[in-house]
mmCIF file with all atom_site columns, C-alpha atoms in Angstrom:
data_model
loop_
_atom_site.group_PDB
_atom_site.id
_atom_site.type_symbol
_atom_site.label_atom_id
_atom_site.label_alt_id
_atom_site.label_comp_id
_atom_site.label_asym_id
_atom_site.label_entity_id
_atom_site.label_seq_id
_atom_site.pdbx_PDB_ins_code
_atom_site.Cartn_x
_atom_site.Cartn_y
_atom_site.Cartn_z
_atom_site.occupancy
_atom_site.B_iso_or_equiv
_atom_site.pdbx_formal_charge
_atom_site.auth_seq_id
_atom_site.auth_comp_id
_atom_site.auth_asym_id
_atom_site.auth_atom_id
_atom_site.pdbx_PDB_model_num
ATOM 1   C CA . UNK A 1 1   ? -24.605 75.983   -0.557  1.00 38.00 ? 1   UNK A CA 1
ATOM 2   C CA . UNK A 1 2   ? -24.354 79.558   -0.960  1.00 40.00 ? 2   UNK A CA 1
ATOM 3   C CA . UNK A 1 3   ? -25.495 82.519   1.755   1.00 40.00 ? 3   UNK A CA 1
ATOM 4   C CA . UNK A 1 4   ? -25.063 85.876   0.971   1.00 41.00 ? 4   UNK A CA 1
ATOM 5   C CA . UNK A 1 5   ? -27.077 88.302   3.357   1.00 40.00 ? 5   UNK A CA 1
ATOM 6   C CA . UNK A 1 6   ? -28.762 90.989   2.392   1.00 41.00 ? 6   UNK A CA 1
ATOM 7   C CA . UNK A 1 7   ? -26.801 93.951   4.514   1.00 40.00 ? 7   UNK A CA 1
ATOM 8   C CA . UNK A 1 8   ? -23.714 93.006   2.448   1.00 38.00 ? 8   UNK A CA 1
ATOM 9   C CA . UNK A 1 9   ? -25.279 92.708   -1.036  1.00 38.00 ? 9   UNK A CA 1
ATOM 10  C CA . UNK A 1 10  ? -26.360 96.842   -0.681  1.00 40.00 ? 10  UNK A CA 1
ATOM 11  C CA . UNK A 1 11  ? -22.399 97.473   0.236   1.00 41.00 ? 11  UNK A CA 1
ATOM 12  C CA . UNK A 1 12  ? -20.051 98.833   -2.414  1.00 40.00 ? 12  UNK A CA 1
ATOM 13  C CA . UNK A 1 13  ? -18.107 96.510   -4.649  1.00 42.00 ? 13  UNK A CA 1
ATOM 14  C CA . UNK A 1 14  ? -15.416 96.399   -2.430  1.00 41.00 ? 14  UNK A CA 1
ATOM 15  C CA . UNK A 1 15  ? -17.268 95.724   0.526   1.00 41.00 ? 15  UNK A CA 1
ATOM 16  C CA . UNK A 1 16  ? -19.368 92.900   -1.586  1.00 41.00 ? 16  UNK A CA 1
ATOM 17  C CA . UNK A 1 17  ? -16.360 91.010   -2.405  1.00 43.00 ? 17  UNK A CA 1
ATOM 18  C CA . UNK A 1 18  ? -15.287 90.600   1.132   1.00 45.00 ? 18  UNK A CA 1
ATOM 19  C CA . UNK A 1 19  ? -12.150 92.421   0.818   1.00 45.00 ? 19  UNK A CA 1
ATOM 20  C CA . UNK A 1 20  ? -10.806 96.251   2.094   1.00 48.00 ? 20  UNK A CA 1
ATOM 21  C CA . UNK A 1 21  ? -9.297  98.829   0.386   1.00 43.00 ? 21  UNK A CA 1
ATOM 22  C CA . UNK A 1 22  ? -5.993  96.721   0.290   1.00 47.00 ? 22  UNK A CA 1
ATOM 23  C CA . UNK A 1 23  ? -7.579  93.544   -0.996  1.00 45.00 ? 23  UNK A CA 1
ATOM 24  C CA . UNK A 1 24  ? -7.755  91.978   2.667   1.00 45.00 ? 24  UNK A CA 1
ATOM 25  C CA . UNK A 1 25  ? -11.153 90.543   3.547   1.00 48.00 ? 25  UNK A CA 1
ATOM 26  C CA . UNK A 1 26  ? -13.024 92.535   6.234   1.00 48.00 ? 26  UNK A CA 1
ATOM 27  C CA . UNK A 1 27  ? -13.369 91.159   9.893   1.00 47.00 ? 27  UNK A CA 1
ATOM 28  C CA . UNK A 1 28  ? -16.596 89.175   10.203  1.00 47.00 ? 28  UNK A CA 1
ATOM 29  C CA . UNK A 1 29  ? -17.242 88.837   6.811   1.00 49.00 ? 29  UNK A CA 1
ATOM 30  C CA . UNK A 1 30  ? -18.496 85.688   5.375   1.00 46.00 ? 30  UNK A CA 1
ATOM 31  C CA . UNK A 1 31  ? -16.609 83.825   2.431   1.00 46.00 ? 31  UNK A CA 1
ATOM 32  C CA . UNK A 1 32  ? -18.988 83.045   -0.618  1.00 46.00 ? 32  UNK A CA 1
ATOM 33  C CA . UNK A 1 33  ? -17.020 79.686   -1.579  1.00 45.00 ? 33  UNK A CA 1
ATOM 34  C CA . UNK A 1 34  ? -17.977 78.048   1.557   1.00 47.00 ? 34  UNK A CA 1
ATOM 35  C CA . UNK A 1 35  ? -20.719 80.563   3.523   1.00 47.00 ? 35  UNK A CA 1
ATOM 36  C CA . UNK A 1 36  ? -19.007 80.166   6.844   1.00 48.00 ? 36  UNK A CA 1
ATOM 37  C CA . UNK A 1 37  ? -17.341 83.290   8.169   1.00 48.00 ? 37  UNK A CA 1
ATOM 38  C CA . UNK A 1 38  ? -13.323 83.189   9.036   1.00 49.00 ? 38  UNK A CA 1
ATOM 39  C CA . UNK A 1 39  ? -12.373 81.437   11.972  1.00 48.00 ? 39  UNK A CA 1
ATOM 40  C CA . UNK A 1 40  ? -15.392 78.929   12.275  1.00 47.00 ? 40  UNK A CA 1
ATOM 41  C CA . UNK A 1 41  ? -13.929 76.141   10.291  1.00 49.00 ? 41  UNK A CA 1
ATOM 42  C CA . UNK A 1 42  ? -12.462 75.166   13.699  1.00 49.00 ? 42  UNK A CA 1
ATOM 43  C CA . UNK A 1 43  ? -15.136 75.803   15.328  1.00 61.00 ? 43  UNK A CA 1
ATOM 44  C CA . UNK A 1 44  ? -17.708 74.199   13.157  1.00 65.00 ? 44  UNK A CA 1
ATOM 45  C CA . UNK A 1 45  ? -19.169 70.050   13.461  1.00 71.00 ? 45  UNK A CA 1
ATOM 46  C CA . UNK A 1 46  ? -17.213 67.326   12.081  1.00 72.00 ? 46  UNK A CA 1
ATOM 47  C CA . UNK A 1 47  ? -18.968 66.978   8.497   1.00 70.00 ? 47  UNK A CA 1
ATOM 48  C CA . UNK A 1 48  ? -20.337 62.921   8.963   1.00 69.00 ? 48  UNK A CA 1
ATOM 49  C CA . UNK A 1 49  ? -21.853 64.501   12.045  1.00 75.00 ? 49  UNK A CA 1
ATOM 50  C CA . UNK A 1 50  ? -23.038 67.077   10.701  1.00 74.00 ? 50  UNK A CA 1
ATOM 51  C CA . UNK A 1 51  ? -27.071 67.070   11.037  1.00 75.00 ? 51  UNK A CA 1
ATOM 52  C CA . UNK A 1 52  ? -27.575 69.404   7.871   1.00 78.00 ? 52  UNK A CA 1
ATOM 53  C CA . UNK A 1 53  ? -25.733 66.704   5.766   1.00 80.00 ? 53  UNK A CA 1
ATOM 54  C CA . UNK A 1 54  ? -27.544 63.671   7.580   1.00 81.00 ? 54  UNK A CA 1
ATOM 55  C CA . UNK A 1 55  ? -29.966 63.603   4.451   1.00 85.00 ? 55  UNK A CA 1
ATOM 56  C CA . UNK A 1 56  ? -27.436 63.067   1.950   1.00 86.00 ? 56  UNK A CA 1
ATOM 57  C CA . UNK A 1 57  ? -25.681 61.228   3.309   1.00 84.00 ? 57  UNK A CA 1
ATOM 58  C CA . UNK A 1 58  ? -28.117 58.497   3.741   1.00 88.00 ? 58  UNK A CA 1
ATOM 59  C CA . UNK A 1 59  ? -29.014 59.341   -0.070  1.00 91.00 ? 59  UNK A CA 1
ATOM 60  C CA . UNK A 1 60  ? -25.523 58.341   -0.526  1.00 91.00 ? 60  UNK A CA 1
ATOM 61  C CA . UNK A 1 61  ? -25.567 55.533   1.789   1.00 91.00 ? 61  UNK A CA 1
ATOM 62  C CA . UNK A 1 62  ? -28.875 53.946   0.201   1.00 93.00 ? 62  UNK A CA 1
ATOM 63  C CA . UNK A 1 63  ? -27.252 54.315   -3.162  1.00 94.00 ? 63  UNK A CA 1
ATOM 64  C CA . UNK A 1 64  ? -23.764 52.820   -2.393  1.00 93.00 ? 64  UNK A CA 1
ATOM 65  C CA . UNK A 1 65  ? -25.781 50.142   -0.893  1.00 93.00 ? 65  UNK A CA 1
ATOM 66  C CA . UNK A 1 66  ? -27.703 49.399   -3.669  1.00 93.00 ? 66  UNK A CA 1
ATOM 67  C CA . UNK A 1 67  ? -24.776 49.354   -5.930  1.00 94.00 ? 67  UNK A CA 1
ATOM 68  C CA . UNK A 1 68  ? -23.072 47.388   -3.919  1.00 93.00 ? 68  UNK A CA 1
ATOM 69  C CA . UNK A 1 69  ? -26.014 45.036   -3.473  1.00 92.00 ? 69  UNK A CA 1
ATOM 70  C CA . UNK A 1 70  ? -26.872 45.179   -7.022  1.00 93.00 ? 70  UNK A CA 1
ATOM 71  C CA . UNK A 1 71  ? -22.811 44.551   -8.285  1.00 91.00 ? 71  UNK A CA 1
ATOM 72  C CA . UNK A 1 72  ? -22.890 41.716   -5.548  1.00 91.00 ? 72  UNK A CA 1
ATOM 73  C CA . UNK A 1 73  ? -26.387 39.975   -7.016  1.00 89.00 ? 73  UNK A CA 1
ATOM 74  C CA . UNK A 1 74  ? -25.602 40.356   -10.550 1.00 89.00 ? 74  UNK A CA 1
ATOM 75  C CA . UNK A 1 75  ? -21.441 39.963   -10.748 1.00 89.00 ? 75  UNK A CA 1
ATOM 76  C CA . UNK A 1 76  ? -20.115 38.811   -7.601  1.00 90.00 ? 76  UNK A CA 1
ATOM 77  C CA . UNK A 1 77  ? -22.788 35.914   -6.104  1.00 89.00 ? 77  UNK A CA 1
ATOM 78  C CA . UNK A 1 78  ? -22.700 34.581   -9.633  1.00 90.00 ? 78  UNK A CA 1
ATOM 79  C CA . UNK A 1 79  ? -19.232 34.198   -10.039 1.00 91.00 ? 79  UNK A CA 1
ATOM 80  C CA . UNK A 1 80  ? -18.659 32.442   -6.497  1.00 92.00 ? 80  UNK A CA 1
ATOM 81  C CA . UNK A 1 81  ? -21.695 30.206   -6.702  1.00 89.00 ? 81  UNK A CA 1
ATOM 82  C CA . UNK A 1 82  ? -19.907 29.299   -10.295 1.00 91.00 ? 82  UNK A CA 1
ATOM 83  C CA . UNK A 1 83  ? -16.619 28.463   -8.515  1.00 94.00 ? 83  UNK A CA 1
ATOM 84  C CA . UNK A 1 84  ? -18.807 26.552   -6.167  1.00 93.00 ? 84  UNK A CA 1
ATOM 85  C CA . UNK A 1 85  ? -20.421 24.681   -8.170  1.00 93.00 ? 85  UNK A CA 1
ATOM 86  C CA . UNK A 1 86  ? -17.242 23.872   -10.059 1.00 93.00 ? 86  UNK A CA 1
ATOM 87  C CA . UNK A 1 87  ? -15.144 22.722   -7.349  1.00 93.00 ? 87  UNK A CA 1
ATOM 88  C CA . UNK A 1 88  ? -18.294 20.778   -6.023  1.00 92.00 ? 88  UNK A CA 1
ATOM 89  C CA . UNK A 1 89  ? -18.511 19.013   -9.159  1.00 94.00 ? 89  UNK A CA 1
ATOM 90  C CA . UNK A 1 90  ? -15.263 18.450   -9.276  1.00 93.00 ? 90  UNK A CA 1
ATOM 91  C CA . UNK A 1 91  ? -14.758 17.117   -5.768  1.00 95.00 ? 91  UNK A CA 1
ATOM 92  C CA . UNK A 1 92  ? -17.506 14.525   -6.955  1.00 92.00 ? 92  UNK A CA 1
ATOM 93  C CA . UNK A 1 93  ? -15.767 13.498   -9.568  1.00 94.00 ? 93  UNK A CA 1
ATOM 94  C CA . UNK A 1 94  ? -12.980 13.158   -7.236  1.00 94.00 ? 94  UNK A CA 1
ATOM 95  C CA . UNK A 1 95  ? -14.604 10.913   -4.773  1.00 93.00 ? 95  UNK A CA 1
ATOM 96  C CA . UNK A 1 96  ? -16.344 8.860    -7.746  1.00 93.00 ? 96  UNK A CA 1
ATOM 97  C CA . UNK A 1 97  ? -12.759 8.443    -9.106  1.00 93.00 ? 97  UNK A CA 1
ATOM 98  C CA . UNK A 1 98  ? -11.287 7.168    -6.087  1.00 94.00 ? 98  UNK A CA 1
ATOM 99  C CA . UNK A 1 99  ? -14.607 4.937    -5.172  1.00 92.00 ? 99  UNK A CA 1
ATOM 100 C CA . UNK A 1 100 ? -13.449 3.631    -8.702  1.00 93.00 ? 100 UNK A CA 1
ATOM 101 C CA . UNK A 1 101 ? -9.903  3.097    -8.185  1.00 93.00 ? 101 UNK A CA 1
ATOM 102 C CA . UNK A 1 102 ? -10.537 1.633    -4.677  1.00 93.00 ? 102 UNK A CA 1
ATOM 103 C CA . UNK A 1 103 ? -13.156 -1.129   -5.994  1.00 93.00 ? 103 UNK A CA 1
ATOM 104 C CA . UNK A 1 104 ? -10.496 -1.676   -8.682  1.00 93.00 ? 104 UNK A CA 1
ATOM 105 C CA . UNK A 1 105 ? -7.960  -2.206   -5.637  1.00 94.00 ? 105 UNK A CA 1
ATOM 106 C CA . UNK A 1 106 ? -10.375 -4.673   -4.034  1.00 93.00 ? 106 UNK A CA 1
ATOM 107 C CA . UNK A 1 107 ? -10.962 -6.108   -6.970  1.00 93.00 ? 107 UNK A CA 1
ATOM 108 C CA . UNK A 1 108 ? -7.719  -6.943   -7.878  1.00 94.00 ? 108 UNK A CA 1
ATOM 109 C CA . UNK A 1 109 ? -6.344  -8.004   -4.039  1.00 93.00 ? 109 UNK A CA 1
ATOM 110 C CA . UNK A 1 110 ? -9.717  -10.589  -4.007  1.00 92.00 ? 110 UNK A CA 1
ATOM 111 C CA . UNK A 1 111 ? -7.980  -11.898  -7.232  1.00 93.00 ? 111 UNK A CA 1
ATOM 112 C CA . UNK A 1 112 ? -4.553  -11.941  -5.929  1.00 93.00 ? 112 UNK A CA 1
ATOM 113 C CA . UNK A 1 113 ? -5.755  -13.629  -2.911  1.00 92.00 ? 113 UNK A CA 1
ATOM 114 C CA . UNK A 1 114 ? -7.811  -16.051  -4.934  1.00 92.00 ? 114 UNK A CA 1
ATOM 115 C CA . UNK A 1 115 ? -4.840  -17.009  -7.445  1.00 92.00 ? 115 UNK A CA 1
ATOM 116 C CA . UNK A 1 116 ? -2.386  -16.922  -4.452  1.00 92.00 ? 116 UNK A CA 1
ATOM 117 C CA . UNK A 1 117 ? -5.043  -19.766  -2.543  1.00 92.00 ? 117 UNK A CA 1
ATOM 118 C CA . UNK A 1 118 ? -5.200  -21.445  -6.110  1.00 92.00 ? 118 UNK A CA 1
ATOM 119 C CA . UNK A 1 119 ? -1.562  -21.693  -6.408  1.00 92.00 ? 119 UNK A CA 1
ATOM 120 C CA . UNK A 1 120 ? -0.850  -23.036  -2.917  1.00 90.00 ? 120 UNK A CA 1
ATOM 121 C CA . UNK A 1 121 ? -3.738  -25.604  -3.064  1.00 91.00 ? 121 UNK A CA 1
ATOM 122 C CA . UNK A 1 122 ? -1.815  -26.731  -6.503  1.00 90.00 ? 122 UNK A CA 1
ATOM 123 C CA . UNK A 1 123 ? 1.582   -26.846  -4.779  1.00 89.00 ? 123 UNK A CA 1
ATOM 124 C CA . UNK A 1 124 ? 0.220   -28.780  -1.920  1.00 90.00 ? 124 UNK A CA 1
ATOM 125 C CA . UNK A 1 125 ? -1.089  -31.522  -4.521  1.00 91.00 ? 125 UNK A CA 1
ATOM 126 C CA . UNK A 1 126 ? 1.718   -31.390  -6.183  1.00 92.00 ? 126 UNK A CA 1
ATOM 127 C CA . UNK A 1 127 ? 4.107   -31.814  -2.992  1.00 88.00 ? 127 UNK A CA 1
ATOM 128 C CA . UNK A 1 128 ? 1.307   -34.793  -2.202  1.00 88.00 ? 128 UNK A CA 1
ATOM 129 C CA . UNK A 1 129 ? 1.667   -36.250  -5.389  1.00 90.00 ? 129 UNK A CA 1
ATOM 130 C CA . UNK A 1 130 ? 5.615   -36.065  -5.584  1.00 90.00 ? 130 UNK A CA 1
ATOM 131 C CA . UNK A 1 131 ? 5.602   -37.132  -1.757  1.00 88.00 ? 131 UNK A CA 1
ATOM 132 C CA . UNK A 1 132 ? 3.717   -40.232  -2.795  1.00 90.00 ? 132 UNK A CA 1
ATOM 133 C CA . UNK A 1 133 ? 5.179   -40.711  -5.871  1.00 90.00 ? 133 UNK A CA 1
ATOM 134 C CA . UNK A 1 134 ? 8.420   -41.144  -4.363  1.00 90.00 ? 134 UNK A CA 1
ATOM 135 C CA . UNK A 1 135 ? 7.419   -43.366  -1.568  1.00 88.00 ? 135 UNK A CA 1
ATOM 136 C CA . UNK A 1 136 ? 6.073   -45.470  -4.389  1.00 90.00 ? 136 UNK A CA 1
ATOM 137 C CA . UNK A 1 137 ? 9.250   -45.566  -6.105  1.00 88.00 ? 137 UNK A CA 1
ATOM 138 C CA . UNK A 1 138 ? 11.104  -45.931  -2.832  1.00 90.00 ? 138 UNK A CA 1
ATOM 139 C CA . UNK A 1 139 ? 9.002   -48.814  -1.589  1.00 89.00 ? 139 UNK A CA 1
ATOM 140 C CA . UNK A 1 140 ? 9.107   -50.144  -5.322  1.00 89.00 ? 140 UNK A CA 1
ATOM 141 C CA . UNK A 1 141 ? 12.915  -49.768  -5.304  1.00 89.00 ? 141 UNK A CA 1
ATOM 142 C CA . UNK A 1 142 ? 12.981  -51.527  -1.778  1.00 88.00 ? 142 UNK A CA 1
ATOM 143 C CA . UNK A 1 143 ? 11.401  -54.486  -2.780  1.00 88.00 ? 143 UNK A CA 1
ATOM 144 C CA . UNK A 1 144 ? 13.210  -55.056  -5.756  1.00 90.00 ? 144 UNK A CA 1
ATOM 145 C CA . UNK A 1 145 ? 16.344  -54.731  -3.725  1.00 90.00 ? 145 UNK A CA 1
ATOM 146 C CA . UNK A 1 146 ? 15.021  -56.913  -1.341  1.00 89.00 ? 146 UNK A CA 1
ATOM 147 C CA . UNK A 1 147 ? 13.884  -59.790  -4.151  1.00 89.00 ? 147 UNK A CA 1
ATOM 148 C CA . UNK A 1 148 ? 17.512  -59.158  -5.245  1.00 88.00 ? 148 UNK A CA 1
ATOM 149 C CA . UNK A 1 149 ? 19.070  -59.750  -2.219  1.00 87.00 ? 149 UNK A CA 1
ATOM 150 C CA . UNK A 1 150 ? 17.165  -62.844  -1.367  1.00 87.00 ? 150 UNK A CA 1
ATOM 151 C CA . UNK A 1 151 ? 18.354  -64.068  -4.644  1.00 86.00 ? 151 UNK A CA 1
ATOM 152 C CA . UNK A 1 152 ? 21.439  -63.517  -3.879  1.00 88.00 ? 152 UNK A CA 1
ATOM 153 C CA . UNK A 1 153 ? 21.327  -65.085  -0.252  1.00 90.00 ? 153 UNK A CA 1
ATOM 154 C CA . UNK A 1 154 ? 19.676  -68.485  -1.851  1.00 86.00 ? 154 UNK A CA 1
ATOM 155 C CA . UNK A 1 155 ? 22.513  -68.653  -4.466  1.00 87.00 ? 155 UNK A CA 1
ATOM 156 C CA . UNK A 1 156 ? 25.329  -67.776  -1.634  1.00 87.00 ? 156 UNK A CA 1
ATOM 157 C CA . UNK A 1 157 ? 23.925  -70.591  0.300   1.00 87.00 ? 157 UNK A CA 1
ATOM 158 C CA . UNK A 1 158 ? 23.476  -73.403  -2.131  1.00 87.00 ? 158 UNK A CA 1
ATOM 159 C CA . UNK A 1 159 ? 26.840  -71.921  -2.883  1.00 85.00 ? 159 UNK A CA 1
ATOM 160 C CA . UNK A 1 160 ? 28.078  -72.701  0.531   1.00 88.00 ? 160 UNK A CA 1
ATOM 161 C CA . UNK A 1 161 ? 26.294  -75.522  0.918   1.00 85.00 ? 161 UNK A CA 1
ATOM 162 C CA . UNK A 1 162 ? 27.590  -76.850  -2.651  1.00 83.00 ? 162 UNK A CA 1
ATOM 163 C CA . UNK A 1 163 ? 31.413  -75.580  -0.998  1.00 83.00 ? 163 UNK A CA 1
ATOM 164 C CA . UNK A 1 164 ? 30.563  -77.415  2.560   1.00 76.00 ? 164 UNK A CA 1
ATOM 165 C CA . UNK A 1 165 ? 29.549  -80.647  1.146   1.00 77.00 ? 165 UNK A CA 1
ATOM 166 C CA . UNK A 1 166 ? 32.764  -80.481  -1.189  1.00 76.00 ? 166 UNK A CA 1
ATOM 167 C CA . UNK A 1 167 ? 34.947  -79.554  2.056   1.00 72.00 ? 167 UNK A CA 1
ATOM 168 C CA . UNK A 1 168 ? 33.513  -82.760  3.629   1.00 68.00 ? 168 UNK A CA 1
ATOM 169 C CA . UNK A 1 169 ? 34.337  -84.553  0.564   1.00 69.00 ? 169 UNK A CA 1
ATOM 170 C CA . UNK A 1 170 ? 37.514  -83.880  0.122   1.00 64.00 ? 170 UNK A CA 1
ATOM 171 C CA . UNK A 1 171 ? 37.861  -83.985  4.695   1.00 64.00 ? 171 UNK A CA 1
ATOM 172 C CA . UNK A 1 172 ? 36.426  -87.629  3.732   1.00 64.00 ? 172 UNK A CA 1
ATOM 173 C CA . UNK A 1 173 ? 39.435  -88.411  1.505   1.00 71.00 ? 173 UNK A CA 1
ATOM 174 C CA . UNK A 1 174 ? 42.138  -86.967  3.401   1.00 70.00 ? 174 UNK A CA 1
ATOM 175 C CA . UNK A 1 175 ? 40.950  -88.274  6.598   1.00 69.00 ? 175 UNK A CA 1
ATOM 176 C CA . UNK A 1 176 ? 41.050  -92.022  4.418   1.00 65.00 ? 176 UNK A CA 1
ATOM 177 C CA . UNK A 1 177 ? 44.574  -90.993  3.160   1.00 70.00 ? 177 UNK A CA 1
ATOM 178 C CA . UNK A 1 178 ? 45.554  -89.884  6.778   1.00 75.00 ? 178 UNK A CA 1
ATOM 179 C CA . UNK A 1 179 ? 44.505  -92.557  8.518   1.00 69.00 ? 179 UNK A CA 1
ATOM 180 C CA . UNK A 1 180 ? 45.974  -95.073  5.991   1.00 69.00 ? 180 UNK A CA 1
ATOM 181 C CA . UNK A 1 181 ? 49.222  -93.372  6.230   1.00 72.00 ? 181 UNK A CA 1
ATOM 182 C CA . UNK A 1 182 ? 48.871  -94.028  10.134  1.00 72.00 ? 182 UNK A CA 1
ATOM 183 C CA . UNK A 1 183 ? 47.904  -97.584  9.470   1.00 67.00 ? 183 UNK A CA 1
ATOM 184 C CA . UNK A 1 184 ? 50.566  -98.266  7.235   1.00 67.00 ? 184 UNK A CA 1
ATOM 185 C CA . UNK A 1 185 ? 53.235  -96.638  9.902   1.00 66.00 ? 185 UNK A CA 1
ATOM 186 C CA . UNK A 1 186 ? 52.193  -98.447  12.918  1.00 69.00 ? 186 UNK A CA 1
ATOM 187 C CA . UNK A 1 187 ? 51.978  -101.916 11.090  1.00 70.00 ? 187 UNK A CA 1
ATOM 188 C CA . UNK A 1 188 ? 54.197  -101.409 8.660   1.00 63.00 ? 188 UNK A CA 1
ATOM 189 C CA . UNK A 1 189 ? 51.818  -102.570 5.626   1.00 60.00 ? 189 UNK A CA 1
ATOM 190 C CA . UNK A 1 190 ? 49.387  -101.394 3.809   1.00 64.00 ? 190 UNK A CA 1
ATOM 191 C CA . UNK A 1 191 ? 45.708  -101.204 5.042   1.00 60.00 ? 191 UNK A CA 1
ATOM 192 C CA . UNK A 1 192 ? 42.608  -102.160 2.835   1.00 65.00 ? 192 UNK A CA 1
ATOM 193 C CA . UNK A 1 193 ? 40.981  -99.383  1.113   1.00 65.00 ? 193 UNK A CA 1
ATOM 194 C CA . UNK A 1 194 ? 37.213  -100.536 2.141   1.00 67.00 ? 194 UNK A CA 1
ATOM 195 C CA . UNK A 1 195 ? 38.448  -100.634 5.797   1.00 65.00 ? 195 UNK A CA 1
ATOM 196 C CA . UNK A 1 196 ? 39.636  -97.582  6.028   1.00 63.00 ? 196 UNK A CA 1
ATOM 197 C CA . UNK A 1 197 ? 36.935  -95.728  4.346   1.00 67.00 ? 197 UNK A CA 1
ATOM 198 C CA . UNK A 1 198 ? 34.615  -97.718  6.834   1.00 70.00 ? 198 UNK A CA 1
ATOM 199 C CA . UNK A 1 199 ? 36.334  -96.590  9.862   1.00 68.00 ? 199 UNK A CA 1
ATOM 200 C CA . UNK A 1 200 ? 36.407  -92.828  8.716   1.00 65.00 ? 200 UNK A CA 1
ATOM 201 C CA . UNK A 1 201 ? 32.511  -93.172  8.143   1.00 68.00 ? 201 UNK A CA 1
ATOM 202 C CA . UNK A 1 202 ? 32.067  -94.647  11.463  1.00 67.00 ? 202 UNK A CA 1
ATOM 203 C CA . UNK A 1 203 ? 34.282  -91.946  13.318  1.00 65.00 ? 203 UNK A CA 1
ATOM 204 C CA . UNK A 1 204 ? 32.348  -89.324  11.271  1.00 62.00 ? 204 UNK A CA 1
ATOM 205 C CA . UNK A 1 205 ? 28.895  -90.904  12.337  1.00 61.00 ? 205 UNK A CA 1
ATOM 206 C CA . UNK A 1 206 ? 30.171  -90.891  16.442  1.00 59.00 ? 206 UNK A CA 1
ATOM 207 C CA . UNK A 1 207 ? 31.576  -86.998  15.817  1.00 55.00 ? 207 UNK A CA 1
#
């Protein structure tokens, strides 16, 4: 705003303008640029607190405000609810991807668990099976050794029987050729063949 008071207006040109003869301005004058005379810018309110600018500046304020407001409705809230609802969908389709993966996972560890169960259950029969098949074979294997070896005992003994009652035999004879040898010594003849077989039978009867 511009004052210029009426005393000074009716001066002469130089006096109008402010200044002296010399171009200085007078004492006391007021400065048309700004209407407040020399020296009172010091003196004068802080301009925010300044009650004659109170009006505009809450012009200013309501308008800044409703810029703001306005830029914040129609550019800013848009573009963060966007990102929002971006990341929001894509944190869903995070979780729904993991839910996924981690029924897959279960998934797969009841399978694992299921074969694994399967496969022990089959080894078990098959250790049962083998187990028994080999005591089978074992017990089979025993028996036949068994049947062998009894064979083999009944043919050792009629063997040794067969070998005893030839050992008698030929004990029979030499005992018959021994004790005619004795006979014929002591009497100095020969002994009868039937008598000496008879006493050799008789001495084998009182062994």
């Amino acid at each position: 705003m511009f004052f210029v008071t009426p005393a000074y207006a009716e001066e002469a040109p130089a006096a109008a303008t402010g200044t002296d003869a010399h171009g200085a301005p007078a004492a006391g004058e007021v400065h048309t640029e700004t209407g407040v005379a020399e020296g009172e810018h010091a003196r004068g309110p802080f301009p925010p607190f300044d009650s004659t600018t109170f009006s505009s500046q809450l012009l200013w304020l309501v308008i800044t405000f409703g810029v703001f407001y306005l830029l914040m409705q129609k550019v800013i809230a848009p573009r963060i609810g966007a990102i929002l609802d971006q990341r929001h969908t894509r944190i869903s389709q995070d979780l729904e991807e993991a839910g996924r993966l981690k029924a897959e996972a279960d998934a797969a560890v009841q399978t694992y668990e299921g074969e694994l169960a399967a496969a022990r259950a089959k080894s078990n029969a098959i250790g049962s099976a083998a187990r028994d098949a080999a005591k089978a074979k074992a017990e089979e294997e025993r028996r036949t050794v068994e049947a062998s070896l009894s064979e083999k005992i009944k043919a050792a003994e009629v063997r040794i029987a067969d070998i005893k009652a030839k050992a008698f035999a030929d004990v029979g004879t030499i005992a018959e050729e021994t004790a005619a040898a004795v006979v014929e010594q002591l009497i100095g003849g020969n002994a009868a063949q039937a008598d000496v077989a008879a006493a050799v039978a008789a001495a084998k009867k009182e062994a």
